PDB file of C-alpha atoms in Angstrom:
ATOM      1  CA  MET B 144       0.014   0.025   0.040  1.00 34.00           C
ATOM      2  CA  THR B 145       1.290   3.378  -0.826  1.00 42.00           C
ATOM      3  CA  ASP B 146       1.465   6.194   1.710  1.00 46.00           C
ATOM      4  CA  THR B 147      -0.250   9.116   0.030  1.00 49.00           C
ATOM      5  CA  GLY B 148      -2.549  11.895   0.875  1.00 51.00           C
ATOM      6  CA  PRO B 149      -4.286  14.965  -0.665  1.00 50.00           C
ATOM      7  CA  ASP B 150      -1.033  16.807  -0.731  1.00 69.00           C
ATOM      8  CA  ASP B 151       0.572  14.063  -3.004  1.00 88.00           C
ATOM      9  CA  THR B 152      -2.075  14.829  -5.715  1.00 94.00           C
ATOM     10  CA  LEU B 153      -0.880  15.574  -9.354  1.00 97.00           C
ATOM     11  CA  ILE B 154      -3.477  16.759 -11.756  1.00 98.00           C
ATOM     12  CA  VAL B 155      -2.630  17.396 -15.386  1.00 98.00           C
ATOM     13  CA  GLY B 156      -4.949  18.603 -18.134  1.00 98.00           C
ATOM     14  CA  LEU B 157      -4.658  19.026 -21.900  1.00 98.00           C
ATOM     15  CA  HIS B 158      -6.775  21.746 -23.718  1.00 98.00           C
ATOM     16  CA  GLY B 159      -7.439  22.142 -27.432  1.00 97.00           C
ATOM     17  CA  VAL B 160      -9.668  21.021 -30.273  1.00 98.00           C
ATOM     18  CA  LEU B 161     -10.413  17.323 -31.050  1.00 98.00           C
ATOM     19  CA  ASP B 162     -11.744  16.216 -34.336  1.00 98.00           C
ATOM     20  CA  ARG B 163     -12.882  12.495 -33.795  1.00 96.00           C
ATOM     21  CA  HIS B 164     -11.895  10.030 -36.456  1.00 96.00           C
ATOM     22  CA  PRO B 165     -14.902   9.563 -38.658  1.00 95.00           C
ATOM     23  CA  TRP B 166     -14.586   5.796 -38.263  1.00 93.00           C
ATOM     24  CA  ILE B 167     -14.309   5.625 -34.434  1.00 91.00           C
ATOM     25  CA  ASP B 168     -17.942   5.037 -33.572  1.00 89.00           C
ATOM     26  CA  ARG B 169     -18.236   2.261 -36.187  1.00 91.00           C
ATOM     27  CA  VAL B 170     -15.221   0.467 -34.854  1.00 91.00           C
ATOM     28  CA  SER B 171     -16.324   0.959 -31.260  1.00 89.00           C
ATOM     29  CA  ALA B 172     -19.619  -0.671 -31.992  1.00 88.00           C
ATOM     30  CA  GLU B 173     -18.059  -3.487 -34.023  1.00 87.00           C
ATOM     31  CA  PHE B 174     -15.820  -4.525 -31.078  1.00 86.00           C
ATOM     32  CA  ASP B 175     -18.192  -3.496 -28.425  1.00 85.00           C
ATOM     33  CA  LEU B 176     -15.760  -0.754 -26.977  1.00 84.00           C
ATOM     34  CA  GLU B 177     -16.695   1.828 -24.614  1.00 88.00           C
ATOM     35  CA  GLU B 178     -13.390   3.664 -24.199  1.00 91.00           C
ATOM     36  CA  ASP B 179     -13.022   7.010 -22.463  1.00 95.00           C
ATOM     37  CA  VAL B 180     -10.045   9.042 -21.252  1.00 96.00           C
ATOM     38  CA  PHE B 181      -9.645   7.046 -18.034  1.00 96.00           C
ATOM     39  CA  SER B 182      -9.635   3.650 -19.726  1.00 96.00           C
ATOM     40  CA  LEU B 183      -7.349   4.653 -22.411  1.00 96.00           C
ATOM     41  CA  ALA B 184      -4.979   6.347 -20.003  1.00 97.00           C
ATOM     42  CA  VAL B 185      -4.876   3.219 -17.839  1.00 96.00           C
ATOM     43  CA  LYS B 186      -4.025   1.120 -20.895  1.00 96.00           C
ATOM     44  CA  ARG B 187      -1.431   3.481 -22.182  1.00 97.00           C
ATOM     45  CA  ALA B 188       0.245   3.854 -18.913  1.00 97.00           C
ATOM     46  CA  SER B 189       0.566   0.122 -18.418  1.00 95.00           C
ATOM     47  CA  ALA B 190       1.934  -0.188 -21.964  1.00 96.00           C
ATOM     48  CA  TYR B 191       4.783   2.136 -21.061  1.00 96.00           C
ATOM     49  CA  ALA B 192       5.191   0.361 -17.712  1.00 94.00           C
ATOM     50  CA  TRP B 193       4.747   3.740 -15.818  1.00 95.00           C
ATOM     51  CA  SER B 194       1.520   2.785 -13.849  1.00 93.00           C
ATOM     52  CA  SER B 195      -0.262  -0.361 -13.486  1.00 89.00           C
ATOM     53  CA  THR B 196      -3.730  -1.242 -11.922  1.00 86.00           C
ATOM     54  CA  ALA B 197      -2.735  -4.887 -11.657  1.00 79.00           C
ATOM     55  CA  LEU B 198      -3.162  -6.389  -8.217  1.00 69.00           C
ATOM     56  CA  THR B 199       0.028  -8.123  -7.138  1.00 64.00           C
ATOM     57  CA  ASP B 200       1.614  -9.384  -3.898  1.00 54.00           C
ATOM     58  CA  LYS B 201       4.143  -6.535  -3.971  1.00 57.00           C
ATOM     59  CA  PRO B 202       3.235  -2.874  -4.752  1.00 58.00           C
ATOM     60  CA  ALA B 203       3.981  -1.999  -8.322  1.00 60.00           C
ATOM     61  CA  ASP B 204       6.599   0.570  -8.936  1.00 84.00           C
ATOM     62  CA  ASN B 205       4.267   3.076 -10.300  1.00 91.00           C
ATOM     63  CA  LEU B 206       5.322   6.577 -11.227  1.00 94.00           C
ATOM     64  CA  TRP B 207       1.776   7.395 -10.200  1.00 95.00           C
ATOM     65  CA  ASP B 208      -1.455   5.737  -9.198  1.00 94.00           C
ATOM     66  CA  HIS B 209      -4.628   6.527 -11.127  1.00 94.00           C
ATOM     67  CA  ASN B 210      -7.416   8.262  -9.304  1.00 95.00           C
ATOM     68  CA  ASP B 211      -9.716   9.766 -11.859  1.00 96.00           C
ATOM     69  CA  ALA B 212      -9.647  10.973 -15.463  1.00 97.00           C
ATOM     70  CA  ASP B 213     -12.156  12.607 -17.926  1.00 97.00           C
ATOM     71  CA  GLY B 214     -12.365  15.007 -20.799  1.00 98.00           C
ATOM     72  CA  ASP B 215     -14.707  16.944 -23.002  1.00 98.00           C
ATOM     73  CA  TRP B 216     -14.901  15.743 -26.586  1.00 97.00           C
ATOM     74  CA  THR B 217     -17.661  18.060 -27.793  1.00 97.00           C
ATOM     75  CA  GLN B 218     -17.389  18.467 -31.547  1.00 97.00           C
ATOM     76  CA  ASP B 219     -17.957  22.094 -31.965  1.00 97.00           C
ATOM     77  CA  GLY B 220     -14.644  23.419 -33.031  1.00 96.00           C
ATOM     78  CA  GLN B 221     -14.169  25.285 -29.632  1.00 96.00           C
ATOM     79  CA  VAL B 222     -11.273  24.898 -27.150  1.00 96.00           C
ATOM     80  CA  ARG B 223     -12.150  22.257 -24.641  1.00 97.00           C
ATOM     81  CA  GLN B 224     -10.478  20.521 -21.718  1.00 98.00           C
ATOM     82  CA  LEU B 225      -9.911  17.338 -23.687  1.00 98.00           C
ATOM     83  CA  ALA B 226      -8.334  15.121 -21.191  1.00 98.00           C
ATOM     84  CA  TRP B 227      -7.295  15.441 -17.627  1.00 98.00           C
ATOM     85  CA  LEU B 228      -5.934  12.918 -15.088  1.00 98.00           C
ATOM     86  CA  GLN B 229      -5.922  13.059 -11.342  1.00 98.00           C
ATOM     87  CA  SER B 230      -3.277  10.869  -9.762  1.00 96.00           C
ATOM     88  CA  SER B 231      -1.477  10.264  -6.408  1.00 94.00           C
ATOM     89  CA  LEU B 232       2.280   9.900  -6.171  1.00 94.00           C
ATOM     90  CA  PRO B 233       3.457   6.933  -4.367  1.00 90.00           C
ATOM     91  CA  ARG B 234       6.116   7.384  -1.721  1.00 81.00           C
ATOM     92  CA  PRO B 235       9.280   5.313  -2.516  1.00 71.00           C
ATOM     93  CA  VAL B 236      10.005   2.408  -0.148  1.00 66.00           C
ATOM     94  CA  ASN B 237      12.613   3.445   2.431  1.00 65.00           C
ATOM     95  CA  THR B 238      15.687   1.259   2.385  1.00 60.00           C
ATOM     96  CA  PRO B 239      17.585   1.341   5.798  1.00 66.00           C
ATOM     97  CA  GLY B 240      21.004   2.853   5.448  1.00 62.00           C
ATOM     98  CA  LYS B 241      20.278   4.126   1.968  1.00 61.00           C
ATOM     99  CA  ARG B 242      19.554   7.784   1.153  1.00 64.00           C
ATOM    100  CA  GLN B 243      17.154   7.900  -1.944  1.00 67.00           C
ATOM    101  CA  ARG B 244      17.017  10.900  -4.183  1.00 68.00           C
ATOM    102  CA  ALA B 245      13.395  12.171  -4.600  1.00 77.00           C
ATOM    103  CA  ARG B 246      11.845  11.401  -7.954  1.00 84.00           C
ATOM    104  CA  ARG B 247      11.249  13.957 -10.558  1.00 91.00           C
ATOM    105  CA  LEU B 248       7.509  14.802 -11.202  1.00 95.00           C
ATOM    106  CA  PRO B 249       6.107  12.481 -13.905  1.00 97.00           C
ATOM    107  CA  VAL B 250       4.758  15.499 -15.973  1.00 97.00           C
ATOM    108  CA  LEU B 251       5.990  14.300 -19.336  1.00 97.00           C
ATOM    109  CA  PRO B 252       4.777  10.602 -18.908  1.00 98.00           C
ATOM    110  CA  VAL B 253       1.315  11.748 -17.870  1.00 98.00           C
ATOM    111  CA  ILE B 254       1.018  14.252 -20.652  1.00 98.00           C
ATOM    112  CA  THR B 255       2.174  11.593 -23.075  1.00 98.00           C
ATOM    113  CA  VAL B 256      -0.363   9.067 -21.903  1.00 98.00           C
ATOM    114  CA  LEU B 257      -3.153  11.624 -22.190  1.00 98.00           C
ATOM    115  CA  SER B 258      -2.123  12.879 -25.731  1.00 98.00           C
ATOM    116  CA  ASP B 259      -1.683   9.202 -26.891  1.00 98.00           C
ATOM    117  CA  ALA B 260      -5.293   8.493 -25.640  1.00 97.00           C
ATOM    118  CA  LEU B 261      -6.600  11.556 -27.529  1.00 98.00           C
ATOM    119  CA  ARG B 262      -4.734  10.719 -30.732  1.00 97.00           C
ATOM    120  CA  ARG B 263      -6.299   7.258 -30.576  1.00 96.00           C
ATOM    121  CA  VAL B 264      -9.755   8.642 -31.062  1.00 96.00           C
ATOM    122  CA  GLY B 265      -8.984  11.680 -33.315  1.00 97.00           C
ATOM    123  CA  THR B 266      -6.734  14.458 -34.359  1.00 98.00           C
ATOM    124  CA  VAL B 267      -5.776  17.188 -31.784  1.00 98.00           C
ATOM    125  CA  ARG B 268      -4.864  20.856 -32.012  1.00 97.00           C
ATOM    126  CA  LEU B 269      -3.200  21.466 -28.628  1.00 98.00           C
ATOM    127  CA  THR B 270      -3.804  24.988 -27.234  1.00 97.00           C
ATOM    128  CA  GLY B 271      -2.750  24.586 -23.603  1.00 98.00           C
ATOM    129  CA  THR B 272      -2.007  22.420 -20.571  1.00 98.00           C
ATOM    130  CA  HIS B 273      -2.265  22.953 -16.867  1.00 98.00           C
ATOM    131  CA  ALA B 274      -0.775  21.057 -13.948  1.00 98.00           C
ATOM    132  CA  LEU B 275      -1.567  21.075 -10.179  1.00 98.00           C
ATOM    133  CA  VAL B 276       1.974  20.330  -8.838  1.00 97.00           C
ATOM    134  CA  PRO B 277       2.939  19.143  -5.345  1.00 96.00           C
ATOM    135  CA  LEU B 278       6.290  20.808  -5.004  1.00 95.00           C
ATOM    136  CA  HIS B 279       7.380  18.963  -1.899  1.00 93.00           C
ATOM    137  CA  ARG B 280       7.342  15.802  -4.024  1.00 93.00           C
ATOM    138  CA  ALA B 281       9.462  17.166  -6.724  1.00 93.00           C
ATOM    139  CA  GLY B 282      13.056  16.033  -6.808  1.00 91.00           C
ATOM    140  CA  ASP B 283      15.867  18.228  -8.063  1.00 93.00           C
ATOM    141  CA  ALA B 284      15.592  18.098 -11.915  1.00 93.00           C
ATOM    142  CA  ARG B 285      18.324  20.823 -12.764  1.00 91.00           C
ATOM    143  CA  ILE B 286      20.694  18.379 -14.441  1.00 89.00           C
ATOM    144  CA  GLU B 287      18.097  16.315 -16.406  1.00 92.00           C
ATOM    145  CA  LEU B 288      16.339  19.649 -17.625  1.00 92.00           C
ATOM    146  CA  ALA B 289      19.695  21.064 -18.832  1.00 85.00           C
ATOM    147  CA  GLU B 290      20.587  17.781 -20.560  1.00 88.00           C
ATOM    148  CA  VAL B 291      17.209  17.706 -22.365  1.00 92.00           C
ATOM    149  CA  ALA B 292      17.452  21.437 -23.390  1.00 92.00           C
ATOM    150  CA  ASP B 293      19.337  20.497 -26.628  1.00 92.00           C
ATOM    151  CA  TRP B 294      16.506  18.152 -27.650  1.00 93.00           C
ATOM    152  CA  PHE B 295      14.233  21.163 -27.926  1.00 93.00           C
ATOM    153  CA  ALA B 296      16.775  23.350 -29.591  1.00 91.00           C
ATOM    154  CA  LEU B 297      16.938  20.748 -32.345  1.00 92.00           C
ATOM    155  CA  ALA B 298      13.797  21.920 -33.988  1.00 91.00           C
ATOM    156  CA  ASP B 299      12.779  23.637 -37.241  1.00 92.00           C
ATOM    157  CA  PRO B 300      13.080  27.420 -36.635  1.00 88.00           C
ATOM    158  CA  SER B 301       9.995  28.062 -38.767  1.00 89.00           C
ATOM    159  CA  GLY B 302       8.028  26.317 -36.112  1.00 86.00           C
ATOM    160  CA  ALA B 303       8.931  28.965 -33.378  1.00 90.00           C
ATOM    161  CA  ASP B 304       6.097  29.920 -31.039  1.00 93.00           C
ATOM    162  CA  SER B 305       5.284  32.203 -28.123  1.00 95.00           C
ATOM    163  CA  LEU B 306       3.873  30.651 -24.908  1.00 96.00           C
ATOM    164  CA  THR B 307       2.241  32.157 -21.964  1.00 96.00           C
ATOM    165  CA  VAL B 308       3.014  30.548 -18.676  1.00 96.00           C
ATOM    166  CA  THR B 309       1.193  31.373 -15.405  1.00 96.00           C
ATOM    167  CA  VAL B 310       1.779  30.218 -11.832  1.00 97.00           C
ATOM    168  CA  SER B 311      -0.801  30.263  -8.987  1.00 96.00           C
ATOM    169  CA  ALA B 312       0.188  29.734  -5.408  1.00 97.00           C
ATOM    170  CA  LEU B 313      -1.075  30.790  -1.995  1.00 96.00           C
ATOM    171  CA  PRO B 314      -0.667  34.444  -1.354  1.00 96.00           C
ATOM    172  CA  SER B 315       1.633  33.870   1.598  1.00 95.00           C
ATOM    173  CA  ALA B 316       4.288  32.411  -0.804  1.00 95.00           C
ATOM    174  CA  ASN B 317       4.738  36.000  -2.224  1.00 95.00           C
ATOM    175  CA  LEU B 318       6.140  34.643  -5.454  1.00 96.00           C
ATOM    176  CA  GLY B 319       5.809  37.993  -7.156  1.00 94.00           C
ATOM    177  CA  ALA B 320       8.747  39.271  -5.241  1.00 95.00           C
ATOM    178  CA  ARG B 321      10.968  36.549  -6.635  1.00 96.00           C
ATOM    179  CA  ALA B 322       9.857  36.684 -10.229  1.00 96.00           C
ATOM    180  CA  ALA B 323      13.364  37.794 -11.451  1.00 97.00           C
ATOM    181  CA  GLU B 324      15.118  34.998  -9.686  1.00 97.00           C
ATOM    182  CA  ILE B 325      12.602  32.431 -10.979  1.00 97.00           C
ATOM    183  CA  ARG B 326      13.074  33.887 -14.488  1.00 97.00           C
ATOM    184  CA  ASP B 327      17.028  33.579 -14.126  1.00 97.00           C
ATOM    185  CA  ALA B 328      16.581  29.938 -12.823  1.00 96.00           C
ATOM    186  CA  ALA B 329      14.359  28.937 -15.783  1.00 96.00           C
ATOM    187  CA  LEU B 330      16.926  30.304 -18.178  1.00 95.00           C
ATOM    188  CA  GLU B 331      19.658  28.341 -16.388  1.00 94.00           C
ATOM    189  CA  ARG B 332      17.613  25.095 -16.794  1.00 95.00           C
ATOM    190  CA  THR B 333      17.028  25.605 -20.444  1.00 95.00           C
ATOM    191  CA  TYR B 334      20.566  26.730 -21.410  1.00 91.00           C
ATOM    192  CA  GLN B 335      18.747  29.747 -22.799  1.00 86.00           C
ATOM    193  CA  HIS B 336      17.057  27.631 -25.530  1.00 93.00           C
ATOM    194  CA  MET B 337      13.911  29.362 -24.176  1.00 95.00           C
ATOM    195  CA  ALA B 338      13.366  33.024 -23.969  1.00 96.00           C
ATOM    196  CA  VAL B 339      11.627  34.037 -20.760  1.00 97.00           C
ATOM    197  CA  GLU B 340      10.104  37.512 -19.859  1.00 95.00           C
ATOM    198  CA  PRO B 341       7.897  38.519 -17.100  1.00 94.00           C
ATOM    199  CA  LEU B 342       4.301  39.587 -17.878  1.00 92.00           C
ATOM    200  CA  LYS B 343       2.288  42.111 -16.027  1.00 84.00           C
ATOM    201  CA  PRO B 344      -0.261  42.030 -14.711  1.00 76.00           C
ATOM    202  CA  ALA B 345       0.172  38.424 -13.667  1.00 72.00           C
ATOM    203  CA  GLY B 346      -3.616  38.069 -13.176  1.00 70.00           C
ATOM    204  CA  THR B 347      -4.413  38.477 -16.787  1.00 66.00           C
ATOM    205  CA  MET B 348      -6.305  35.431 -18.125  1.00 66.00           C
ATOM    206  CA  THR B 349      -4.748  33.431 -21.018  1.00 76.00           C
ATOM    207  CA  ALA B 350      -6.351  32.069 -24.148  1.00 84.00           C
ATOM    208  CA  GLY B 351      -6.037  28.317 -24.887  1.00 94.00           C
ATOM    209  CA  LEU B 352      -7.548  27.031 -21.691  1.00 96.00           C
ATOM    210  CA  ALA B 353     -11.021  25.833 -21.108  1.00 96.00           C
ATOM    211  CA  LEU B 354     -12.459  26.654 -17.648  1.00 94.00           C
ATOM    212  CA  PRO B 355     -12.994  25.309 -15.017  1.00 95.00           C
ATOM    213  CA  LEU B 356      -9.763  23.603 -14.825  1.00 96.00           C
ATOM    214  CA  ALA B 357      -9.744  20.166 -13.394  1.00 97.00           C
ATOM    215  CA  GLY B 358      -8.416  20.359  -9.847  1.00 95.00           C
ATOM    216  CA  VAL B 359     -10.246  23.542  -8.972  1.00 93.00           C
ATOM    217  CA  VAL B 360     -11.269  22.099  -5.599  1.00 93.00           C
ATOM    218  CA  GLN B 361      -7.710  20.987  -4.733  1.00 94.00           C
ATOM    219  CA  ALA B 362      -6.425  24.443  -5.974  1.00 94.00           C
ATOM    220  CA  GLU B 363      -8.860  26.365  -3.705  1.00 94.00           C
ATOM    221  CA  GLY B 364      -7.024  29.282  -2.163  1.00 95.00           C
ATOM    222  CA  LEU B 365      -4.373  29.613  -4.993  1.00 96.00           C
ATOM    223  CA  ARG B 366      -4.051  32.920  -6.693  1.00 95.00           C
ATOM    224  CA  ARG B 367      -2.347  33.883  -9.873  1.00 95.00           C
ATOM    225  CA  ALA B 368       1.269  35.177  -8.728  1.00 95.00           C
ATOM    226  CA  LEU B 369       3.436  35.052 -11.840  1.00 96.00           C
ATOM    227  CA  ALA B 370       3.106  35.168 -15.625  1.00 96.00           C
ATOM    228  CA  PHE B 371       5.799  34.878 -18.247  1.00 96.00           C
ATOM    229  CA  ARG B 372       6.045  35.189 -22.028  1.00 95.00           C
ATOM    230  CA  CYS B 373       8.284  32.183 -23.304  1.00 96.00           C
ATOM    231  CA  GLY B 374       9.795  31.874 -26.764  1.00 96.00           C
ATOM    232  CA  VAL B 375      10.345  28.286 -27.948  1.00 95.00           C
ATOM    233  CA  ARG B 376      11.253  26.500 -31.137  1.00 93.00           C
ATOM    234  CA  GLU B 377       8.154  24.528 -31.491  1.00 95.00           C
ATOM    235  CA  TRP B 378       4.843  23.835 -29.754  1.00 96.00           C
ATOM    236  CA  SER B 379       4.028  20.357 -28.715  1.00 96.00           C
ATOM    237  CA  THR B 380       2.905  18.279 -25.803  1.00 97.00           C
ATOM    238  CA  ASP B 381       6.679  17.614 -25.084  1.00 97.00           C
ATOM    239  CA  VAL B 382       7.443  21.388 -24.930  1.00 97.00           C
ATOM    240  CA  ALA B 383       4.346  21.807 -22.665  1.00 97.00           C
ATOM    241  CA  ALA B 384       5.703  19.135 -20.220  1.00 97.00           C
ATOM    242  CA  TRP B 385       9.200  20.515 -20.444  1.00 97.00           C
ATOM    243  CA  THR B 386       8.022  24.133 -19.821  1.00 97.00           C
ATOM    244  CA  THR B 387       5.865  22.957 -16.772  1.00 98.00           C
ATOM    245  CA  GLU B 388       8.831  21.098 -15.178  1.00 97.00           C
ATOM    246  CA  VAL B 389      11.230  23.987 -15.766  1.00 97.00           C
ATOM    247  CA  PHE B 390       9.058  26.453 -13.891  1.00 98.00           C
ATOM    248  CA  ALA B 391       8.233  23.867 -11.169  1.00 97.00           C
ATOM    249  CA  ASP B 392      11.905  23.098 -10.607  1.00 97.00           C
ATOM    250  CA  SER B 393      12.799  26.727 -10.740  1.00 97.00           C
ATOM    251  CA  ILE B 394      10.210  27.757  -8.027  1.00 97.00           C
ATOM    252  CA  ARG B 395      11.232  24.826  -5.880  1.00 96.00           C
ATOM    253  CA  ALA B 396      14.909  25.876  -6.063  1.00 96.00           C
ATOM    254  CA  VAL B 397      14.399  29.547  -5.604  1.00 97.00           C
ATOM    255  CA  THR B 398      11.745  29.629  -2.887  1.00 96.00           C
ATOM    256  CA  GLY B 399      11.907  26.230  -1.269  1.00 93.00           C
ATOM    257  CA  LEU B 400       8.145  26.359  -1.408  1.00 93.00           C
ATOM    258  CA  SER B 401       6.132  23.207  -0.508  1.00 90.00           C
ATOM    259  CA  GLY B 402       2.633  22.304  -1.230  1.00 92.00           C
ATOM    260  CA  LEU B 403       0.488  22.713  -4.392  1.00 96.00           C
ATOM    261  CA  ILE B 404       0.982  25.223  -7.143  1.00 97.00           C
ATOM    262  CA  LEU B 405      -0.851  25.513 -10.432  1.00 97.00           C
ATOM    263  CA  ILE B 406       1.116  25.979 -13.605  1.00 98.00           C
ATOM    264  CA  THR B 407      -0.568  26.715 -16.989  1.00 97.00           C
ATOM    265  CA  VAL B 408       1.136  26.723 -20.416  1.00 97.00           C
ATOM    266  CA  SER B 409      -0.700  28.012 -23.414  1.00 96.00           C
ATOM    267  CA  SER B 410       0.136  28.785 -27.058  1.00 93.00           C
ATOM    268  CA  ASP B 411      -0.289  32.343 -28.349  1.00 74.00           C
ATOM    269  CA  VAL B 412      -1.403  31.065 -31.897  1.00 61.00           C
TER     270      VAL B 412
END
């Protein structure tokens, strides 16, 4: 059994426009399938060996445990919250005499599972993501983020895009006073392969997100504290995950903040 609680919750959502495959209903009826975001996410996470719902004698070494998932697949051409996943992060088993490094947050694996699920039923135009992140469960990701920065630099320059990133936290965190330090930390983690500039006012709403965001109950009390305009070489689910983790790790390192924060990433096009 994993030792988890409300503060170990990770919630990730994908926003955009989904055009369902014209054959999906026929195939679903042919094979008596009733797939939804939850069932597809469970199957895909198991295929990657990232999370399993199989009952075994020993706890599975899951990156996360599934709690709930859903999505809005309305076919009206409007931006919808297409898929979201609520999960709990298992605590690693303590080994006597061995100090374990805290795991990185599984933001990319969760976003990959959700985007795979969506692409299985249709074509997706991604407009934004959001993540409710438990900072106290986030391991130091500086080295890995710096190493992966070149991956995102290796992209077609014609695909360059501008992103809006927002961060919400408890007012007592006073993140606004640390905006310059957080920006510098983000630049360090991306080897300056991402341009980062503060936006004011931070409370301005961003396009590309469908409200209300999944996790609104868990995020009660959080207030918009930071906003940044970020220049990247491409826009993709991978970039959204990378950007989310860059800012989560920057805030963790600069402030030492624990508890939940909400990070949104949205494309300006």
